[in-house]
Short mmCIF file of C-alpha atoms in Angstrom, two decimals:
data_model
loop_
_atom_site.label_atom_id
_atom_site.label_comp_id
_atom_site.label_asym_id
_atom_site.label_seq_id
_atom_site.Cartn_x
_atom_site.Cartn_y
_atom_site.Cartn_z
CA UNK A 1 -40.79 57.47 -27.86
CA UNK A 2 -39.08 54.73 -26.31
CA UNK A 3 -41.40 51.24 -25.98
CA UNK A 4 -41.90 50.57 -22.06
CA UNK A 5 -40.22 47.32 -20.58
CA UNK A 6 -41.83 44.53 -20.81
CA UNK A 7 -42.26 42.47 -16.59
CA UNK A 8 -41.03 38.73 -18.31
CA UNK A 9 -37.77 40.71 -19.87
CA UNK A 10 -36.73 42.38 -16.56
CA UNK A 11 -36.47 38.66 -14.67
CA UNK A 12 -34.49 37.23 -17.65
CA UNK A 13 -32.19 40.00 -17.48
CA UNK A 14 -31.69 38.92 -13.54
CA UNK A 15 -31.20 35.46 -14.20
CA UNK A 16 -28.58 36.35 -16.85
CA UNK A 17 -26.46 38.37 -14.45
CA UNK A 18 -26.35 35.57 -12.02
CA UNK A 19 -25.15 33.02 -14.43
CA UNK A 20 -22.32 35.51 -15.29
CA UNK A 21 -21.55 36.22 -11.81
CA UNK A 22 -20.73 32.59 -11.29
CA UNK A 23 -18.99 32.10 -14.66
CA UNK A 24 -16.58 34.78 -13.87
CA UNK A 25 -16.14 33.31 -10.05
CA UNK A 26 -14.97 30.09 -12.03
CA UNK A 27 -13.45 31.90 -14.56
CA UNK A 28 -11.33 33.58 -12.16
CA UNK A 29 -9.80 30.43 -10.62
CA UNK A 30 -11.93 30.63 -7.15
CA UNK A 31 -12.57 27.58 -5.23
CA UNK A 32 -15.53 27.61 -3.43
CA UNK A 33 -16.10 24.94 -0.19
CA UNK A 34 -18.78 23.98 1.74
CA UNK A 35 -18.08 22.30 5.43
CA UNK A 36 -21.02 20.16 6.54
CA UNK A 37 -20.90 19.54 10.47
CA UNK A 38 -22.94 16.36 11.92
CA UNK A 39 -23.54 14.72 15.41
CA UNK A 40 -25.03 11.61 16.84
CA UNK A 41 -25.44 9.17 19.47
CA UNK A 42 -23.23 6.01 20.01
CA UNK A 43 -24.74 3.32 21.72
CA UNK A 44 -22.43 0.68 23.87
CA UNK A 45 -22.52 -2.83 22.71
CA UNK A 46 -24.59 -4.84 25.63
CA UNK A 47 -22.00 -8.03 25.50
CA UNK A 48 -19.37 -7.05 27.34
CA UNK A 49 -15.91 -6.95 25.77
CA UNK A 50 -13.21 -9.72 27.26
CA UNK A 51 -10.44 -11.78 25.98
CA UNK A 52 -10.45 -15.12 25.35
CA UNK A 53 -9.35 -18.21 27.06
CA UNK A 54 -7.31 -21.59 26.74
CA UNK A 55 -8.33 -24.29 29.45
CA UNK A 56 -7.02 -27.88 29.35
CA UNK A 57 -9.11 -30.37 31.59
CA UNK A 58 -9.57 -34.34 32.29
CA UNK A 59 -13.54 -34.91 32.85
CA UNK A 60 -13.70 -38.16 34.32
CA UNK A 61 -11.25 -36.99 37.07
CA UNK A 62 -12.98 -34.83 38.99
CA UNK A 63 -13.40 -32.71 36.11
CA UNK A 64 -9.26 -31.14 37.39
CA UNK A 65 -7.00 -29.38 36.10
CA UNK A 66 -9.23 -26.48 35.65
CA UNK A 67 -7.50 -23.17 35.27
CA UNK A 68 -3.86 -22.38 34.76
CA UNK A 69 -1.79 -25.64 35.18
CA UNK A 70 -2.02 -28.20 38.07
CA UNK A 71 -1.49 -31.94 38.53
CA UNK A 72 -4.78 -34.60 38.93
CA UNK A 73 -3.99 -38.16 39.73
CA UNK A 74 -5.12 -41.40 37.09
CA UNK A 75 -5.20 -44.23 40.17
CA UNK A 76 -6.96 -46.89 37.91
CA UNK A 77 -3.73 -46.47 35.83
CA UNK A 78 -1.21 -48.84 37.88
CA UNK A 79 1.06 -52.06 36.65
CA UNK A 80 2.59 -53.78 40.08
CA UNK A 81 4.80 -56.43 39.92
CA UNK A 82 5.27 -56.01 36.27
CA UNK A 83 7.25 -58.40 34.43
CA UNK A 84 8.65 -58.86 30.81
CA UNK A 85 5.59 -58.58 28.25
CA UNK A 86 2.78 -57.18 30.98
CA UNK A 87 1.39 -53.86 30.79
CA UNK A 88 -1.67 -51.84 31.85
CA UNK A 89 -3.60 -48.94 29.90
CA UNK A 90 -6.36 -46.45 30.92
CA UNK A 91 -8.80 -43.90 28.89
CA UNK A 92 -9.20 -40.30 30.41
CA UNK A 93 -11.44 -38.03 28.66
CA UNK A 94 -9.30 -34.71 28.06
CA UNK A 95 -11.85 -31.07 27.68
CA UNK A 96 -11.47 -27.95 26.23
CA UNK A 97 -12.92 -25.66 28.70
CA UNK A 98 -11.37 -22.20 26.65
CA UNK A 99 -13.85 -20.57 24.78
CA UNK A 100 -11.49 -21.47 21.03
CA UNK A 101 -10.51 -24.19 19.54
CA UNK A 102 -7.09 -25.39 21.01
CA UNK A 103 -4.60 -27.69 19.94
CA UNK A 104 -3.51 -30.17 22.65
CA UNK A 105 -0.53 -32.15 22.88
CA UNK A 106 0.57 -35.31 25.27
CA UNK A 107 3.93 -36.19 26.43
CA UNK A 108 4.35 -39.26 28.14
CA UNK A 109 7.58 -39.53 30.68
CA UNK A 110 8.44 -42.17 33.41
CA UNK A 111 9.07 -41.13 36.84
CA UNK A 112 11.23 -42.95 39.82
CA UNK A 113 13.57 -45.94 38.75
CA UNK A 114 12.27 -47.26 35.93
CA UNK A 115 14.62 -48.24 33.53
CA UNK A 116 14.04 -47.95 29.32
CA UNK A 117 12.92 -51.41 29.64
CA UNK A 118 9.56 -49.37 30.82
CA UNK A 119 7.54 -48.32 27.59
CA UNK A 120 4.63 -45.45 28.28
CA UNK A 121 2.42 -43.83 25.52
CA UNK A 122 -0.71 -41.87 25.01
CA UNK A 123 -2.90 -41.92 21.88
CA UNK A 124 -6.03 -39.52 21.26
CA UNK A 125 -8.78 -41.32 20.14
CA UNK A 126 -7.08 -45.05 21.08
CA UNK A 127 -9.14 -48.17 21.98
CA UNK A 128 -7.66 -48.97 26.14
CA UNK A 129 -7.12 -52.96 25.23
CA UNK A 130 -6.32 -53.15 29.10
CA UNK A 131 -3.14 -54.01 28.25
CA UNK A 132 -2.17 -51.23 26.00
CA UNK A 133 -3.76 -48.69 23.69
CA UNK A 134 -4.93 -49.89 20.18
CA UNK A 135 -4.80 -47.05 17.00
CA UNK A 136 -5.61 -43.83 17.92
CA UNK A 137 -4.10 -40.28 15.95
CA UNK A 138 -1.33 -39.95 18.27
CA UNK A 139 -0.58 -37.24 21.11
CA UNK A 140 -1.90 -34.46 19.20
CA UNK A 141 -5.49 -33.64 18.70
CA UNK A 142 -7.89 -30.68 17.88
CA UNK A 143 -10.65 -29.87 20.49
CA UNK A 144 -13.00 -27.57 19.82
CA UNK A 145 -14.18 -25.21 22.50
CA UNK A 146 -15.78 -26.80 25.35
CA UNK A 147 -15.51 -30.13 23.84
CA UNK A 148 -13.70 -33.38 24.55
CA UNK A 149 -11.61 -36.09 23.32
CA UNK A 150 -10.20 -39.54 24.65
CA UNK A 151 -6.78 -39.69 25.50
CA UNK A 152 -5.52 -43.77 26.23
CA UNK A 153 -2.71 -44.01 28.17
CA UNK A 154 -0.39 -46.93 28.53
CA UNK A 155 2.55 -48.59 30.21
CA UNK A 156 4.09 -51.76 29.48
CA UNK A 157 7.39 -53.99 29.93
CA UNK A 158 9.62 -54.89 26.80
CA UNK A 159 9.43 -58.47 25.99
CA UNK A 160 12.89 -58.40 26.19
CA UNK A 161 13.55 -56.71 29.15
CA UNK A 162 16.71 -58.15 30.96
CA UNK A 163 16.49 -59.62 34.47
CA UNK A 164 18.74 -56.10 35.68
CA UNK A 165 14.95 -54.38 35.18
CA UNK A 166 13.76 -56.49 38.44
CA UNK A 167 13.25 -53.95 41.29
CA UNK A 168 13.13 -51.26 39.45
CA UNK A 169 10.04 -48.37 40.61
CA UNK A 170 8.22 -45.39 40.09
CA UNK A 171 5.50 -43.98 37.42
CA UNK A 172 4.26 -42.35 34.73
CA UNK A 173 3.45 -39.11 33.81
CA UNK A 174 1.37 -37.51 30.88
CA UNK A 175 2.69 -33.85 29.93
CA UNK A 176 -0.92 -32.00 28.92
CA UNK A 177 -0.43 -28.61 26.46
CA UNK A 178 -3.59 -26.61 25.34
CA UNK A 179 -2.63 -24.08 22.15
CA UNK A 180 -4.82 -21.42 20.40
CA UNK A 181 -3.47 -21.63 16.57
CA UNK A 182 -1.83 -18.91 15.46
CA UNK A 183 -1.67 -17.40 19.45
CA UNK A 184 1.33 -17.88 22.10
CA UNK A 185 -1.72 -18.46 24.53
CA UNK A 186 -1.14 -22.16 26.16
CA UNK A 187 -2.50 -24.34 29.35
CA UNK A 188 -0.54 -26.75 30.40
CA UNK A 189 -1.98 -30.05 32.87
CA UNK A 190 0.10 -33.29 34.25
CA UNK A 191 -1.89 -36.47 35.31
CA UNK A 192 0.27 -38.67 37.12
CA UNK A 193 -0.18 -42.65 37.53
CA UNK A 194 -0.45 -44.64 40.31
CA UNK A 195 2.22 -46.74 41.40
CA UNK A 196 4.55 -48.96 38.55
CA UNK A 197 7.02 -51.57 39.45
CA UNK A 198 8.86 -54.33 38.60
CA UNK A 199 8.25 -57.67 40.10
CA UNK A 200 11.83 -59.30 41.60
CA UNK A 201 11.96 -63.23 41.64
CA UNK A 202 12.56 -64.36 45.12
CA UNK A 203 15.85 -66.62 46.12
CA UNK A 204 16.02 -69.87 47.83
CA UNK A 205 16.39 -70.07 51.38
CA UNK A 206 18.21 -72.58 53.66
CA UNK A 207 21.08 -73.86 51.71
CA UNK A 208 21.70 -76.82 53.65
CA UNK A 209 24.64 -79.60 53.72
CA UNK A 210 22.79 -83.06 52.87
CA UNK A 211 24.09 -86.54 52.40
CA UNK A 212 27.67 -86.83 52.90
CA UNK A 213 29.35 -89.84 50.66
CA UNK A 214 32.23 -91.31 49.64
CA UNK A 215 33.78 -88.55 46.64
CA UNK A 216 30.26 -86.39 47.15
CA UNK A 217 28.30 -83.85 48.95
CA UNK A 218 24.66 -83.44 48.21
CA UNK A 219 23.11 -80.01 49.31
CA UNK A 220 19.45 -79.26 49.79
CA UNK A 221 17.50 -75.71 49.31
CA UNK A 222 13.93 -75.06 50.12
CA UNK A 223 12.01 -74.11 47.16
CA UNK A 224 11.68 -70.53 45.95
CA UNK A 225 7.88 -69.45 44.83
CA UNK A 226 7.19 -69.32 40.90
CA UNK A 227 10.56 -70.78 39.94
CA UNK A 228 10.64 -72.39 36.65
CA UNK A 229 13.88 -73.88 37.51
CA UNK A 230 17.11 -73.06 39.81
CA UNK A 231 20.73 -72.82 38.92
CA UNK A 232 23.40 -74.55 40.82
CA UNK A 233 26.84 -72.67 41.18
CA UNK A 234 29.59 -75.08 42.61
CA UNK A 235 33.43 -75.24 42.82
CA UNK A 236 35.40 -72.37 43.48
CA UNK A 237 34.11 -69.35 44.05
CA UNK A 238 30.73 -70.94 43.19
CA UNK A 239 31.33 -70.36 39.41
CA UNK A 240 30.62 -73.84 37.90
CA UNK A 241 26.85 -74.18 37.09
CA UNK A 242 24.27 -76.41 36.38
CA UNK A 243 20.41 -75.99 35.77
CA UNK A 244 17.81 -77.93 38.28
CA UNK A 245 14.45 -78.35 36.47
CA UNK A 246 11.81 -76.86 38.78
CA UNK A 247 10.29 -78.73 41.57
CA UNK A 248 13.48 -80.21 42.55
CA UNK A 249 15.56 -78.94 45.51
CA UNK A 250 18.41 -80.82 46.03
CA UNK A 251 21.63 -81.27 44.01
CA UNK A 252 25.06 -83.74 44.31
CA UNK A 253 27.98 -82.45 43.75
CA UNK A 254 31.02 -84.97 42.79
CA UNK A 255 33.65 -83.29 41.17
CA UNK A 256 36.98 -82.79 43.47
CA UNK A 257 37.55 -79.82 45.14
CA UNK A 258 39.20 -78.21 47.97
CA UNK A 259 37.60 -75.42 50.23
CA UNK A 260 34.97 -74.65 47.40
CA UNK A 261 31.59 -72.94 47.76
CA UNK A 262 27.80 -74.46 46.71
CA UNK A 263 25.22 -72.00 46.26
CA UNK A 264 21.97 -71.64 44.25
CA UNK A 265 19.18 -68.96 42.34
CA UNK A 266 15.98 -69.54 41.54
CA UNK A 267 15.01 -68.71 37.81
CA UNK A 268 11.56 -67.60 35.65
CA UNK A 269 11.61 -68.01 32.26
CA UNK A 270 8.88 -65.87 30.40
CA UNK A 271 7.08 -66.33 27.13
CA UNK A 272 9.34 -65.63 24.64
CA UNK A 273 12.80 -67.16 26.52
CA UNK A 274 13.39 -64.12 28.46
CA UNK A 275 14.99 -65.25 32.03
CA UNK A 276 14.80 -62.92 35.16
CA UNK A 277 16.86 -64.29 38.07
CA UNK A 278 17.24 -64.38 41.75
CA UNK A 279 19.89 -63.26 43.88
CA UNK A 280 22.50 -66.04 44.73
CA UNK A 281 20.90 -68.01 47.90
CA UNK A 282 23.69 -68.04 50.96
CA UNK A 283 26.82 -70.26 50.76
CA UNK A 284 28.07 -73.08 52.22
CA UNK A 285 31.81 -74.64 52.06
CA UNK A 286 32.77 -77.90 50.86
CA UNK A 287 35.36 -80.69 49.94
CA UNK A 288 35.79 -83.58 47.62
CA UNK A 289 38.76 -85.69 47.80
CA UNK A 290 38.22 -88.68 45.67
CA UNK A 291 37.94 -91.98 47.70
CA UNK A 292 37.32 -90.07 50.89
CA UNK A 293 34.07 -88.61 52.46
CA UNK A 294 33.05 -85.69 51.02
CA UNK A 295 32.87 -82.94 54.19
CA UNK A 296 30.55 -79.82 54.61
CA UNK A 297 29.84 -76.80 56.27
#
């Protein structure tokens, strides 16, 4: 009589099926995959999403040169009736109004006539001496965003500069670039001066025949303002020359001479021997003989 089954032996039988079920699934080389599917919500950021921006201004000017290039005017910058050795300077306060830290550069150019006798600069971070800029890192600074920096800006006249440099006119201009590193995004800015020029020494006036005398002709010239001293051309053609200290306007010729012309220039000598001189004054004609009275005209 066979022995009934026992409940606990029928489930271990089950479980033992299932095990080898799946062994012979694995066995068999099957691959078995499960795909898991998902969804959800995205939420928009609440900052808005825009580039960025590279803005090069001047403050103390009327805050200009805000946006995308333009021109702004430095009046206070101005050096009339320069002469050799004089020269002017001015600070302007240069702002990064981009939202990055920019890299800005300044180029300093003269406008108009002036010659290379002219010097112009511009130093970030330069002490204005009123005369010229003092130190400084040069025309290339860092400014962060919305910060600012000051730019000095100077023009002067070489020491040296010959007396060709009288007349000459015009101004000077400061080239503004705004870079973000490692971007080909730039701003670019001008600011202009007011007006530069060289001072021009004036010449005497009325050239007159003086005191005629036996073998001489003195001449007479009024004086010329801020002469340091005149030169007298006599002879012919006017070529033969002598110097007249300053304050004294009248000179005697007595060399001999036939149909020969007298004229005169006024001259300023500057600190450090440079001499800037006048045009010749007018001319007058003249005659020596030796013995005889000297005639003029």
């Amino acid at each position: 009589m066979a022995e009934p089954a026992r409940p606990g032996a029928t489930v271990r039988r089950v479980a033992v099926l299932v095990v080898a079920a799946m062994v012979c699934v694995l066995a068999g080389g099957g691959i078995a995959w499960a795909w898991w599917r998902g969804s959800g919500t995205a939420t928009a950021p609440t900052t808005p999403i825009s580039a960025g921006t590279v803005d090069v201004q001047v403050a103390n000017l009327g805050n200009g040169l805000v946006g995308r290039g333009g021109t702004v005017s430095l009046p206070a910058l101005t050096l009339p009736g320069a002469v050799p050795g004089s020269g002017a300077s001015e600070v302007v306060t240069v702002r990064n109004g981009g939202s990055r830290s920019a890299t800005v550069t300044a180029t300093t150019s003269r406008t108009g006539t002036l010659g290379t006798a002219f010097t112009t600069s511009a130093s970030f971070g330069a002490a204005d001496t009123g005369t010229g800029c003092g130190g400084g890192s040069g025309g290339t600074a860092t400014v962060s965003a919305g910060g600012t920096v000051a730019l000095c800006v100077a023009v002067a006249v070489s020491a040296t500069a010959p007396s060709t440099t009288q007349g000459q006119s015009g101004g000077v201009s400061v080239a503004l670039a705004a870079t973000i590193p490692g971007t080909s995004w730039t701003d670019t800015g001008t600011v202009t001066s007011a007006a530069v020029s060289a001072a021009t020494v004036p010449a005497p006036t009325n050239l007159t025949c003086g005191l005629l005398g036996i073998g001489s002709v003195t001449f007479n010239w009024t004086a010329a303002a801020g002469a340091t001293r005149y030169t007298f051309g006599y002879g012919p053609g006017g070529s033969t020359q002598a110097q007249v200290a300053a304050g004294t306007t009248t000179y005697q010729v007595t060399a001999a001479a036939t149909n020969a012309t007298a004229r005169v220039r006024a001259d300023r000598v500057y600190p450090g021997g440079t001499t800037w001189s006048s045009a010749w004054s007018g001319t007058r004609r003249y005659s020596i003989t030796l013995g005889l009275l000297g005639t003029c005209s």
